Short mmCIF file of C-alpha atoms and ligand atoms in Angstrom, two decimals:
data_model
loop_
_atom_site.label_atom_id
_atom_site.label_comp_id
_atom_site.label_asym_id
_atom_site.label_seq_id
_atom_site.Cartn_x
_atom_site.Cartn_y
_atom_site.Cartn_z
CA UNK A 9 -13.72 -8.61 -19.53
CA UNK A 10 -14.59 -4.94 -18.24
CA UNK A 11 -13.34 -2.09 -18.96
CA UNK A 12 -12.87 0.81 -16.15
CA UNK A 13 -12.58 4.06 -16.59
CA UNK A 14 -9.68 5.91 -14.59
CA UNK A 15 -10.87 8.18 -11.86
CA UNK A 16 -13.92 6.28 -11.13
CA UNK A 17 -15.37 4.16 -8.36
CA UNK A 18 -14.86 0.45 -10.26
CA UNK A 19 -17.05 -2.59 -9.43
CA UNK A 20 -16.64 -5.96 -8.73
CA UNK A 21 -18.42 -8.96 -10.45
CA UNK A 22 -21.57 -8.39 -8.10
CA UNK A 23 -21.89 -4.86 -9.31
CA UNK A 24 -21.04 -3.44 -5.87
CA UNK A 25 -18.74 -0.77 -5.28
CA UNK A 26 -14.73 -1.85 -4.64
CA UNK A 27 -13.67 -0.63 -1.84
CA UNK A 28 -9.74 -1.39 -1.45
CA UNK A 29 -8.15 2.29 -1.56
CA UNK A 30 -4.30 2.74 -0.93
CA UNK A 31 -4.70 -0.66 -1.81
CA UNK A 32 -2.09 -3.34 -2.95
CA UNK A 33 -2.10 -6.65 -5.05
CA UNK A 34 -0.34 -9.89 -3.99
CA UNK A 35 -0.09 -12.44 -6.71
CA UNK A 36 -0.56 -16.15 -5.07
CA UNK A 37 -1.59 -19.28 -6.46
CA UNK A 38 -2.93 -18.01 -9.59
CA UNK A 39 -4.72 -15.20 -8.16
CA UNK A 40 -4.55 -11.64 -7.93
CA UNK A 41 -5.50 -10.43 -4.32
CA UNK A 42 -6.58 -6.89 -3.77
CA UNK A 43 -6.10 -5.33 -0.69
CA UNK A 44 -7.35 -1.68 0.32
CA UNK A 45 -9.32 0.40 2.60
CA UNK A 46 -12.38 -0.31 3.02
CA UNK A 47 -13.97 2.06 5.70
CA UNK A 48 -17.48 1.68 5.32
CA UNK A 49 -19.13 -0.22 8.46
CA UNK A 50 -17.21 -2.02 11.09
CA UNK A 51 -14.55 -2.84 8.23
CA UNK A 52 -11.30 -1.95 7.78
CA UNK A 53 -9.18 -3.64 5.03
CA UNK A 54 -10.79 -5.47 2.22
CA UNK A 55 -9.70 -8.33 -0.40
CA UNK A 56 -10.77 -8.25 -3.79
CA UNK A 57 -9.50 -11.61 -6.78
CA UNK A 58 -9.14 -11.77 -10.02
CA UNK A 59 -7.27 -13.68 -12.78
CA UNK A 60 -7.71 -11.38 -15.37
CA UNK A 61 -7.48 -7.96 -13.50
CA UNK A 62 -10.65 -6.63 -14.76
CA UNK A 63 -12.95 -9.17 -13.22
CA UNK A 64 -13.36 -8.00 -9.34
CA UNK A 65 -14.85 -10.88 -7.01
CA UNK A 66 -15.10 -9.88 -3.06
CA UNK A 67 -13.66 -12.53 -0.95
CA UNK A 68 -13.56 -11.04 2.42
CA UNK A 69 -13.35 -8.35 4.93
CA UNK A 70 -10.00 -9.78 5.58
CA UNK A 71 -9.42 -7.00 8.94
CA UNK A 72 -12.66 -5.18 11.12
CA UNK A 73 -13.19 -4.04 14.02
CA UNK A 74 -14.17 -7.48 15.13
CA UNK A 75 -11.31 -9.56 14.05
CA UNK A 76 -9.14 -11.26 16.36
CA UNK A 77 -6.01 -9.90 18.29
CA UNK A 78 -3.10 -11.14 19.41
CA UNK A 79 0.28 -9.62 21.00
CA UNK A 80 2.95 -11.37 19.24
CA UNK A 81 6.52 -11.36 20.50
CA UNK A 82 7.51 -7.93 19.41
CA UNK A 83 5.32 -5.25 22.02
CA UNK A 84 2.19 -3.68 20.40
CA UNK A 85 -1.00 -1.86 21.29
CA UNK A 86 -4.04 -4.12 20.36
CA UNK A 87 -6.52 -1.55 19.43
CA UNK A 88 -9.31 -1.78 17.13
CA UNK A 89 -11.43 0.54 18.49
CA UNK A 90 -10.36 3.97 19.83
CA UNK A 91 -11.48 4.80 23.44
CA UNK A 92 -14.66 5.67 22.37
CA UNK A 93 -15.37 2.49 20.78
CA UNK A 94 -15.05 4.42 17.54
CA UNK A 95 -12.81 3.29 14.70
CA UNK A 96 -9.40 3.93 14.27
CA UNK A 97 -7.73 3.93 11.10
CA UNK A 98 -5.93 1.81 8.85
CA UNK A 99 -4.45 3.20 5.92
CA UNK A 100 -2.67 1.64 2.53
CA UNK A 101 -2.69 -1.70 3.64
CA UNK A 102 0.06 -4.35 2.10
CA UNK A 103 0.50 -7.90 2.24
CA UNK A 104 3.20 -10.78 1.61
CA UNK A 105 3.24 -13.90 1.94
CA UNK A 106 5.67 -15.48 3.52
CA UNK A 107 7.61 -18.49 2.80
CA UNK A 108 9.45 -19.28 5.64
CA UNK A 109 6.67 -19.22 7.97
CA UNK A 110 4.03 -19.88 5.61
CA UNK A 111 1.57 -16.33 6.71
CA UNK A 112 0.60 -13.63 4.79
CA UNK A 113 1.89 -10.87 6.70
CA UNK A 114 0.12 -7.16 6.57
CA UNK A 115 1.65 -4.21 7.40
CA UNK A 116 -0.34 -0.58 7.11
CA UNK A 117 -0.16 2.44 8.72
CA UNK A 118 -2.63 3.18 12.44
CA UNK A 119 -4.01 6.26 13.42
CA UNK A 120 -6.48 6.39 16.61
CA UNK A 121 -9.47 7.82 14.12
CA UNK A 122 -9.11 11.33 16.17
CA UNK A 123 -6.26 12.57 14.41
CA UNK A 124 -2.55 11.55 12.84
CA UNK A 125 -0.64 11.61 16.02
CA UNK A 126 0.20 8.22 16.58
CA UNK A 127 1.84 7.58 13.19
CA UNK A 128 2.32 4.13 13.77
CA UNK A 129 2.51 1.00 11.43
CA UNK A 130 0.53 -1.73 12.14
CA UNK A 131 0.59 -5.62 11.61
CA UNK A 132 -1.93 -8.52 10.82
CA UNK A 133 -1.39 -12.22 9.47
CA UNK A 134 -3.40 -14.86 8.65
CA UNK A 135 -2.89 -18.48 6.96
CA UNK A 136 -4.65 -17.90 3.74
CA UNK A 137 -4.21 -15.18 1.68
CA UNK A 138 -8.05 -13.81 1.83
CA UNK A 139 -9.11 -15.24 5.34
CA UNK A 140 -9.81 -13.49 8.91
CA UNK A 141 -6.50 -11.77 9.66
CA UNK A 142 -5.43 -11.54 13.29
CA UNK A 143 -4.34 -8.47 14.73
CA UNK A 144 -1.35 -8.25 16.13
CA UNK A 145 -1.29 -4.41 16.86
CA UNK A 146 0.63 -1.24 15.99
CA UNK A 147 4.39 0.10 16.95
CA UNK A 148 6.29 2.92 16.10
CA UNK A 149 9.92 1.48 14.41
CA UNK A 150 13.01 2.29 16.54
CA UNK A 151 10.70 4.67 18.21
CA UNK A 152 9.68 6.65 15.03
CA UNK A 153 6.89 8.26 13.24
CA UNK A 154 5.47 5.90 10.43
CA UNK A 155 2.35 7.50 8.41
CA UNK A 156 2.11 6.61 4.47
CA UNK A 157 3.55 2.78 3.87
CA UNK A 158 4.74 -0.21 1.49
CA UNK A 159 6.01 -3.02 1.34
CA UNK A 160 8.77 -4.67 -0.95
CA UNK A 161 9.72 -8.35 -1.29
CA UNK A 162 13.03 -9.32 -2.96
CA UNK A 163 13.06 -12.87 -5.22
CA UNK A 164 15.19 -14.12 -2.06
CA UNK A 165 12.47 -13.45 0.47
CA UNK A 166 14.39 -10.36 1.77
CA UNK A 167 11.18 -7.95 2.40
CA UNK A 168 11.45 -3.91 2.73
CA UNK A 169 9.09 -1.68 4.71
CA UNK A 170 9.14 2.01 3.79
CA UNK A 171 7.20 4.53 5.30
CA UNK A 172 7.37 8.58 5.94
CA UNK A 173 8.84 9.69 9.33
CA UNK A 174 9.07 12.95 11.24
CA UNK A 175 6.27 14.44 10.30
CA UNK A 176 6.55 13.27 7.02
CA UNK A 177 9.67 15.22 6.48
CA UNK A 178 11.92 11.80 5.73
CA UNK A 179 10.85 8.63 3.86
CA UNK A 180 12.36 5.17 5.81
CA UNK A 181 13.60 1.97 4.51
CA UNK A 182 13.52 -0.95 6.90
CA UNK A 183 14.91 -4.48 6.28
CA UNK A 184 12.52 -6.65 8.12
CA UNK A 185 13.05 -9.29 10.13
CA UNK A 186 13.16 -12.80 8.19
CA UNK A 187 9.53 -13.86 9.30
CA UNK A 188 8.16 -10.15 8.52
CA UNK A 189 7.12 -9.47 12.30
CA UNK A 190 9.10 -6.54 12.51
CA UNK A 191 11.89 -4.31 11.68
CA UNK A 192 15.04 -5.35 11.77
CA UNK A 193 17.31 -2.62 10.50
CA UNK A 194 16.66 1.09 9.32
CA UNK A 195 18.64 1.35 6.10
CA UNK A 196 17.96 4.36 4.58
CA UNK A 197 16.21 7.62 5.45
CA UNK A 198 15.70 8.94 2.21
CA UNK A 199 15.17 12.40 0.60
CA UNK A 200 14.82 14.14 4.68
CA UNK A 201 13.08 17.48 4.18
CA UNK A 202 11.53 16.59 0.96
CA UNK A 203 8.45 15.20 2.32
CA UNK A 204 7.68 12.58 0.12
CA UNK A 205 4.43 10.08 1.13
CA UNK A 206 2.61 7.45 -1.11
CA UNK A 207 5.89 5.34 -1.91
CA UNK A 208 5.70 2.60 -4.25
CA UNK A 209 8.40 0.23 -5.24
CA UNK A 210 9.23 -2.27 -8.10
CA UNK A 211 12.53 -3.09 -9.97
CA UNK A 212 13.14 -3.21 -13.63
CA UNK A 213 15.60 -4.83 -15.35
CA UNK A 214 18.02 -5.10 -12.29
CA UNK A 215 17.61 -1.51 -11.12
CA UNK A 216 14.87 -0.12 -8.34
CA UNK A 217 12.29 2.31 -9.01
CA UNK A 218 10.70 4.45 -5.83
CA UNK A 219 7.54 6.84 -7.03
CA UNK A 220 6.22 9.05 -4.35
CA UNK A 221 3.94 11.51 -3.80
CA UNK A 222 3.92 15.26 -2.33
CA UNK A 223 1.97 16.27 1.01
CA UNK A 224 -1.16 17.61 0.13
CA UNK A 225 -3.52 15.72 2.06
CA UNK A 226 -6.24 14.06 -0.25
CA UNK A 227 -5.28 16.48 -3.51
CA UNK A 228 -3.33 15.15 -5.77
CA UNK A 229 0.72 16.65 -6.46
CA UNK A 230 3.66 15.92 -8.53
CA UNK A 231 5.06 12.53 -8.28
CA UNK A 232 8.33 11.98 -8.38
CA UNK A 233 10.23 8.76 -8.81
CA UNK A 234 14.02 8.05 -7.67
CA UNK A 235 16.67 5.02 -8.53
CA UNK A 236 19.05 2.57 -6.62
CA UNK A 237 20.98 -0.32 -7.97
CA UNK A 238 19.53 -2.51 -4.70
CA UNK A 239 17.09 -1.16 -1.87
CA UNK A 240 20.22 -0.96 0.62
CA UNK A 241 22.05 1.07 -2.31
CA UNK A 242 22.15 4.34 -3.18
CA UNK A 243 18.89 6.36 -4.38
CA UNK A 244 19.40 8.68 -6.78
CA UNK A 245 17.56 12.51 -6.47
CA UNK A 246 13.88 12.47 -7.14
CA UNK A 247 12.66 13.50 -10.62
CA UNK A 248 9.05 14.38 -11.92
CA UNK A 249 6.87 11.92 -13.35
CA UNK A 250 3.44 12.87 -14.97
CA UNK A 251 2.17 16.06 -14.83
CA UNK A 252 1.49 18.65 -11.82
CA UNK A 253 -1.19 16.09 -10.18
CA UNK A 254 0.43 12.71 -11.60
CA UNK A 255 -3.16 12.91 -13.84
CA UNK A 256 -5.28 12.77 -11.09
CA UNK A 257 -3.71 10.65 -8.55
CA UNK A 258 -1.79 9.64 -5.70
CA UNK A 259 0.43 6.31 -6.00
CA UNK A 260 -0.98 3.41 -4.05
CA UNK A 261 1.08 0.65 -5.50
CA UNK A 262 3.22 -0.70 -8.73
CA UNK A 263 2.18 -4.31 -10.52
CA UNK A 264 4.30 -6.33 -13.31
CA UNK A 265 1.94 -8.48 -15.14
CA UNK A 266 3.15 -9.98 -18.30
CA UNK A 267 6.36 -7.82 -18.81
CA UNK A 268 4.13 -4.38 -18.31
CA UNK A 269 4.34 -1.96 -15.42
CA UNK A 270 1.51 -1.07 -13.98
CA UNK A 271 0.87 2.19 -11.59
CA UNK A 272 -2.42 1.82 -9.26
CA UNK A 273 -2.97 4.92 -8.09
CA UNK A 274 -5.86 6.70 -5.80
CA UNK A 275 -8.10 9.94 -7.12
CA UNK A 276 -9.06 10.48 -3.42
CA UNK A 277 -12.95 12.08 -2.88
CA UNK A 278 -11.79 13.55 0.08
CA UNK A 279 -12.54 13.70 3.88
CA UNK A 280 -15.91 12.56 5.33
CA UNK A 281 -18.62 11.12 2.73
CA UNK A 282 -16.68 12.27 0.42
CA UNK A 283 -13.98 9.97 0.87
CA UNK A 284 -16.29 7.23 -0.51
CA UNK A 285 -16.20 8.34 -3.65
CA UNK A 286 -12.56 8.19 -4.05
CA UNK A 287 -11.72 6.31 -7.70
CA UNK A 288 -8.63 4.17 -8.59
CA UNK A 289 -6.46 5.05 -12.12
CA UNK A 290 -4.27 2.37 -13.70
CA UNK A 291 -1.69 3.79 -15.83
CA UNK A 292 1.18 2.04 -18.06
CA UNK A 293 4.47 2.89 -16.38
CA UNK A 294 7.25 2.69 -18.65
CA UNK A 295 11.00 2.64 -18.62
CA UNK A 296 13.31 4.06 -21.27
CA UNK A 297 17.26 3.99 -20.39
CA UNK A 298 16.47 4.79 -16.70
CA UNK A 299 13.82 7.06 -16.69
CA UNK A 300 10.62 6.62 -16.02
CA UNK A 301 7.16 7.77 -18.17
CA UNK A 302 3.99 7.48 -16.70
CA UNK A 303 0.93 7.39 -19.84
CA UNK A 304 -2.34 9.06 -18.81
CA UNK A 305 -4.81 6.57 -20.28
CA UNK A 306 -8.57 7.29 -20.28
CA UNK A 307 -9.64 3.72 -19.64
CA UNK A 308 -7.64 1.82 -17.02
CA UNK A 309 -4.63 0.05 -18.78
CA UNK A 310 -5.15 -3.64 -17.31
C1 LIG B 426 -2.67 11.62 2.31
C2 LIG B 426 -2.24 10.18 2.45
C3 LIG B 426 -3.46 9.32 2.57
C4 LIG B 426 -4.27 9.81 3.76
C5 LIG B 426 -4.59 11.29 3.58
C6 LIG B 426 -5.33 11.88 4.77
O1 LIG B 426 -1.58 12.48 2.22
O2 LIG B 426 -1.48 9.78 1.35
O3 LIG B 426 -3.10 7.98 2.72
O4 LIG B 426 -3.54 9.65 4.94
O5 LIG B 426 -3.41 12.04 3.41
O6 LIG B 426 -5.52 13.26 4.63
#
């Protein structure tokens, strides 16, 4: 068992560098999948396993510039590559698997590699959890802007896709659709004018917790977390969690293992090179009477 220290560059069982950043983990068969960023090369999301949590072993370079697309019933652009044959960009990747149909489904969020214009999510599925996933392109829901993203799946199936609109301004809810191809209803637009990015969902003891960042690019903020007695329900105001830069990070995603919370979180580098020195934190999140406490732990708490 490693240990990793929070705010640093961890490594998998190789001793190379993990790159899954705004990641996400899907438990499945016994595994824990990673998913993140990875933006070094042609690559563009990455898949990590591990039973333990502290033992990393690379699987794949589950989405590239290479892999394979395919238009799929709802209208998308296929693009991998922006006009330039440069990359584009996909950011905080998430995956589910499906039981109805079997995939696991990936949603994230596409920008053309320019600039953050297109604010569009994008989707991906494959048949295994850490194979090649095929493209299936990016959309903008019901016509609207769709930057920071994650996913949430119900014990029913019933999955969520959330993601900041208008500039950022408002946070979305979607129900998807019951094969996870799309959007089928926009149930909430949450918080509008508070400009709240980074969401991260999980439910505790019958009640839903949302933490979300501030806009400040790659610098961390104060996080701030919110209630609802379901995900179509009512979300209560936002309060502060952690201190003035959530200790160092940025949410990327919430984990229960063995009746413990768990807050992943990014401490971006930054743009350019930079960027590739960006860390991950693992906090304990816990929950007295309906609030939330987020423990700034030296070594990550998995
Ligand atoms: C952050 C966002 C990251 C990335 C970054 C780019 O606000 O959470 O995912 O998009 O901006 O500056």
């Amino acid at each position: 068992m490693k240990t990793f220290i929070n705010g640093t560059l961890w490594q998998d069982t190789k001793g190379e560098p993990i790159h899954a950043h705004g990641g996400w983990i899907l438990f499945y068969g016994g595994w824990y999948y990673w998913y993140g960023e990875d933006r070094r090369s042609r690559y563009y999301v990455s898949c990590y396993r591990s039973q333990n949590l502290t033992d990393w072993e690379f699987c794949n370079h589950v989405l590239t510039m290479d892999s394979k697309m395919e238009g799929y019933r709802v209208q998308t652009k296929l693009q991998l590559q922006n006009g330039d044959g440069g990359k584009v960009n996909l950011e905080r990747p998430k995956v589910l698997y499906n039981r109805k149909t079997g995939k696991f489904v990936l949603w994230a969020h596409f920008e053309n590699g320019k600039d953050y214009s297109e604010a569009a999510a994008a989707i991906a599925t494959c048949d295994t959890p850490d194979g090649d996933f095929t493209y299936h392109g990016h959309f903008n829901p019901y016509g609207c802007m769709s930057r920071d993203c994650t996913l949430f799946q119900e014990d029913d199936g019933t999955a969520y896709f959330i993601s900041a609109a208008r500039d950022n301004a408002d946070l979305h809810v979607y129900r998807l659709t019951d094969d996870y191809m799309n959007v089928e209803a926009l149930v909430h637009r949450l918080w509008q004018g508070e400009f709240r990015e980074a969401p991260a969902v999980t439910k505790i003891g019958g009640t839903y917790y949302m933490l979300t960042s501030f806009c400040t690019n790659w610098a961390p903020n104060q996080g701030k977390y919110a209630s609802a007695p379901a995900m179509e329900g009512r979300w209560s105001n936002l309060s502060d969690i952690g201190d003035a830069t959530t200790y160092g990070s940025q949410p990327a995603f919430l984990l229960q293992k063995d009746g413990r919370v768990l807050y992943f979180g990014d401490r971006w580098g930054g743009d350019g090179e930079k960027y590739f020195t960006s860390g991950y934190v693992v906090y304990p999140l816990e929950e007295h009477e309906g609030k939330l406490v987020l423990k700034p732990t030296v070594e990550a708490a998995l």
